[in-house]
Coordinates of C-alpha atoms and ligand atoms in Angstrom, one line a residue:
M19 CA 0.0 0.0 -0.1
S20 CA 1.3 3.4 -0.8
Q21 CA 2.6 5.7 1.9
Y22 CA 0.9 8.5 0.0
P23 CA -2.5 7.3 -1.0
T24 CA -3.6 10.8 -1.9
A25 CA -0.6 11.7 -4.1
A26 CA -1.6 13.8 -7.1
L27 CA -0.2 16.2 -9.6
I28 CA -1.0 19.6 -8.4
L29 CA 0.4 21.8 -11.2
S30 CA 2.8 21.9 -14.1
A31 CA 4.7 25.2 -14.2
A32 CA 6.1 26.8 -17.3
H33 CA 7.1 29.9 -15.4
E34 CA 8.1 30.5 -11.7
R35 CA 5.1 32.7 -11.2
Q36 CA 2.9 29.6 -11.3
F37 CA 4.9 27.8 -8.5
P38 CA 2.8 26.8 -5.4
E39 CA 3.2 28.9 -2.3
D40 CA 6.6 28.5 -0.8
S41 CA 5.6 26.7 2.4
G42 CA 5.9 23.1 3.6
T43 CA 8.7 20.8 2.1
E44 CA 9.7 20.2 -1.4
V45 CA 12.0 17.5 -2.7
A46 CA 13.2 17.7 -6.2
F47 CA 13.7 14.7 -8.6
A48 CA 16.2 15.2 -11.5
G49 CA 18.2 13.2 -14.1
R50 CA 19.0 12.7 -17.7
S51 CA 16.2 11.6 -19.9
N52 CA 15.8 7.9 -19.7
S53 CA 17.7 7.7 -16.5
G54 CA 14.8 6.0 -14.9
K55 CA 13.4 9.1 -13.1
S56 CA 9.8 8.4 -13.7
S57 CA 10.0 4.8 -12.6
A58 CA 11.9 5.8 -9.5
I59 CA 9.2 8.4 -8.6
N60 CA 6.4 5.8 -9.1
A61 CA 8.3 3.1 -7.1
I62 CA 9.3 5.5 -4.2
T63 CA 5.8 6.9 -3.8
G64 CA 4.2 3.5 -4.4
R65 CA 2.0 5.1 -7.0
R66 CA 2.6 3.2 -10.3
A67 CA 1.3 5.8 -12.7
L68 CA 2.0 9.0 -10.8
A69 CA 4.9 10.2 -12.9
R70 CA 3.4 9.1 -16.1
T71 CA 1.5 12.3 -15.9
S72 CA 4.7 14.3 -16.3
K73 CA 5.5 12.4 -19.4
T74 CA 2.3 13.2 -21.2
P75 CA 3.0 15.4 -24.2
G76 CA 3.2 19.0 -23.3
R77 CA 4.3 18.3 -19.6
T78 CA 7.7 16.8 -20.3
R79 CA 9.2 20.4 -20.6
L80 CA 7.6 21.7 -17.3
L81 CA 8.3 21.6 -13.7
N82 CA 5.7 19.1 -12.4
F83 CA 4.6 19.5 -8.8
F84 CA 2.9 16.6 -6.9
L85 CA 1.5 16.8 -3.4
L86 CA 2.2 13.7 -1.6
A87 CA 0.7 14.6 1.8
P88 CA -0.3 17.8 3.3
G89 CA 2.8 20.3 3.1
C90 CA 4.9 17.6 1.4
R91 CA 5.6 18.0 -2.3
I92 CA 8.0 16.6 -4.8
V93 CA 9.0 18.4 -7.9
D94 CA 9.8 16.5 -11.1
L95 CA 12.3 18.5 -13.2
P96 CA 12.5 18.1 -17.0
G97 CA 14.9 15.2 -18.1
Y98 CA 18.1 16.8 -19.6
G99 CA 20.8 15.5 -21.9
Y100 CA 18.6 14.9 -25.1
A101 CA 19.3 17.2 -28.0
A102 CA 15.6 17.1 -28.6
A103 CA 15.1 20.0 -26.2
S104 CA 15.4 23.2 -28.1
A105 CA 17.5 26.1 -27.0
A106 CA 14.3 28.0 -26.4
E107 CA 13.0 25.4 -24.2
K108 CA 16.2 25.2 -22.1
A109 CA 16.1 28.9 -21.9
T110 CA 12.8 28.7 -20.1
W111 CA 14.1 26.2 -17.5
A112 CA 17.1 28.1 -16.3
P113 CA 15.1 30.9 -14.7
M114 CA 12.7 28.3 -13.2
T115 CA 15.4 26.2 -11.8
T116 CA 17.2 29.3 -10.4
A117 CA 13.8 30.2 -8.8
L118 CA 13.3 26.8 -7.4
A119 CA 16.7 26.9 -5.8
Q120 CA 15.7 30.0 -3.8
R121 CA 12.6 28.5 -2.3
R122 CA 12.8 27.8 1.4
S123 CA 10.7 24.7 1.1
L124 CA 13.3 23.0 -1.1
R125 CA 15.1 20.5 1.1
G126 CA 16.5 17.7 -1.0
L127 CA 17.3 16.5 -4.4
F128 CA 17.2 12.9 -5.7
L129 CA 19.5 12.7 -8.7
M130 CA 18.8 9.6 -10.8
V131 CA 21.9 8.4 -12.6
D132 CA 21.8 5.3 -14.9
G133 CA 23.9 2.7 -13.0
R134 CA 25.4 1.4 -16.2
R135 CA 26.7 4.8 -17.2
G136 CA 27.6 6.6 -14.0
L137 CA 27.8 10.4 -13.7
M138 CA 27.7 12.1 -17.1
A139 CA 27.8 15.6 -18.5
G140 CA 24.7 17.4 -17.3
D141 CA 24.6 15.7 -13.9
E142 CA 27.5 17.9 -12.7
G143 CA 25.3 21.0 -13.5
L144 CA 22.5 19.6 -11.3
L145 CA 25.0 18.9 -8.5
D146 CA 26.3 22.4 -8.6
W147 CA 22.7 23.8 -8.8
A148 CA 21.7 21.9 -5.6
T149 CA 24.9 22.5 -3.7
G150 CA 24.5 26.3 -4.4
A151 CA 21.0 25.9 -3.1
G152 CA 22.2 24.5 0.1
C153 CA 20.1 21.5 -0.6
A154 CA 21.0 17.9 0.3
I155 CA 21.6 15.5 -2.4
H156 CA 21.0 11.8 -2.7
V157 CA 22.0 9.9 -5.9
L158 CA 20.2 6.9 -6.9
L159 CA 22.3 4.6 -9.4
T160 CA 19.2 3.3 -11.2
K161 CA 18.6 0.0 -13.1
S162 CA 21.0 -1.8 -10.8
D163 CA 19.2 -5.0 -11.9
K164 CA 20.9 -4.7 -15.3
L165 CA 24.3 -4.9 -13.6
K166 CA 26.1 -8.0 -12.0
R167 CA 26.6 -7.7 -8.3
A168 CA 30.3 -7.0 -8.6
E169 CA 29.7 -4.4 -11.4
S170 CA 27.2 -2.6 -9.3
R171 CA 29.6 -2.5 -6.3
I172 CA 32.4 -1.1 -8.5
Q173 CA 30.0 1.6 -9.9
L174 CA 28.8 2.5 -6.3
V175 CA 32.3 2.9 -5.0
A176 CA 33.5 4.8 -8.1
T177 CA 30.4 7.2 -7.9
Q178 CA 31.0 7.7 -4.2
R179 CA 34.4 8.7 -4.9
Q180 CA 33.4 11.1 -7.6
L181 CA 30.7 12.7 -5.3
G182 CA 32.9 13.1 -2.3
A183 CA 31.2 14.9 0.4
R184 CA 28.7 16.6 -2.1
A185 CA 26.1 13.8 -1.9
S186 CA 25.2 10.4 -0.6
V187 CA 24.6 7.6 -3.1
Q188 CA 23.0 4.1 -3.3
L189 CA 22.1 1.4 -5.8
F190 CA 18.4 1.4 -6.9
S191 CA 16.1 -0.7 -9.1
A192 CA 12.5 0.1 -9.7
M193 CA 12.4 -3.2 -11.4
D194 CA 13.4 -5.6 -8.6
G195 CA 13.1 -3.2 -5.6
T196 CA 16.9 -2.9 -4.9
G197 CA 17.3 0.0 -2.5
L198 CA 13.7 1.0 -2.6
E199 CA 13.2 1.0 1.3
D200 CA 16.4 3.2 1.6
A201 CA 15.2 5.7 -1.0
R202 CA 11.7 5.8 0.7
R203 CA 13.4 6.5 4.1
Q204 CA 15.5 9.3 2.7
L205 CA 12.5 11.0 1.3
H206 CA 10.6 10.5 4.6
H207 CA 13.6 11.8 6.5
W208 CA 13.5 15.0 4.3
F209 CA 9.9 15.5 4.9
K210 CA 10.1 14.8 8.6
S211 CA 13.2 16.8 9.4
A212 CA 11.6 19.8 7.7
A213 CA 8.4 19.4 9.8
A214 CA 10.5 19.3 12.9
T215 CA 12.4 22.5 12.0
A216 CA 9.1 24.3 11.2
E217 CA 7.7 23.3 14.7
S218 CA 10.8 24.3 16.6
Ligands
GDP11 P1 12.9 8.8 -17.4 O1 12.9 9.2 -18.9 O2 14.1 9.2 -16.8 O3 11.7 9.2 -16.7 O4 13.0 7.1 -17.4 P2 11.9 6.0 -17.3 O5 11.4 5.9 -15.9 O6 10.8 6.4 -18.2 O7 12.8 4.9 -17.7 C1 13.4 4.8 -19.0 C2 13.5 3.4 -19.4 O8 14.3 2.7 -18.5 C3 12.2 2.7 -19.6 O9 12.2 1.8 -20.6 C4 12.1 1.9 -18.3 O10 11.3 0.7 -18.3 C5 13.6 1.5 -18.0 N1 13.8 1.3 -16.6 C6 13.6 2.4 -15.5 N2 13.9 1.8 -14.4 C7 14.4 0.6 -14.6 C8 15.0 -0.4 -13.6 O11 15.0 -0.3 -12.4 N3 15.4 -1.5 -14.2 C9 15.3 -1.7 -15.6 N4 15.8 -2.8 -16.1 N5 14.8 -0.8 -16.5 C10 14.3 0.3 -16.0

């Protein structure tokens, strides 16, 4: 059963003016196109079709905000790394991601990285963005079911080394559930620690 039975897309923003009110807690999800971001969102929230809504034509270029529970939102950022996005489209994202970084509610970033490939061009940009925003980063090395056990260990250690103190990292598979509980705990931790700060 989903931890977030009432999770729903609340809005798709094409401009920062459309962002929801900056209160509560937000956790962003980012990754290259095809990194497994939508599958990870669906698996972590336990809602199989949740992120499919962000993939419907017209929404893939927008920032999609989902309300998981009262005051707890996730933000699905456009997949990057595909030449298909025009320069004009990319130009609209930059101000939006800059504005997102300034939001008090932004607490964490899940960065999806294909475990067969490791960190690639574009991922560094997101790491810089989140670090600059003072936002904690947790990397999911996705599709780990496609790697042999030894290969996935090597990729994990190599990525840990590249990330250094900038981010935590784990293996993840939406397909066989590897790392799913750890990823869920991470999301819950960000939501909970923000609520505790707000109350103190
Ligand atoms: P997105 O473009 O980053 O949102 O990626 P998707 O979630 O749509 O996944 C891209 C492709 O990778 C799809 O064909 C998925 O079925 C596949 N995929 C995603 N997660 C996994 C996984 O954990 N294991 C395997 N084997 N394939 C996956």
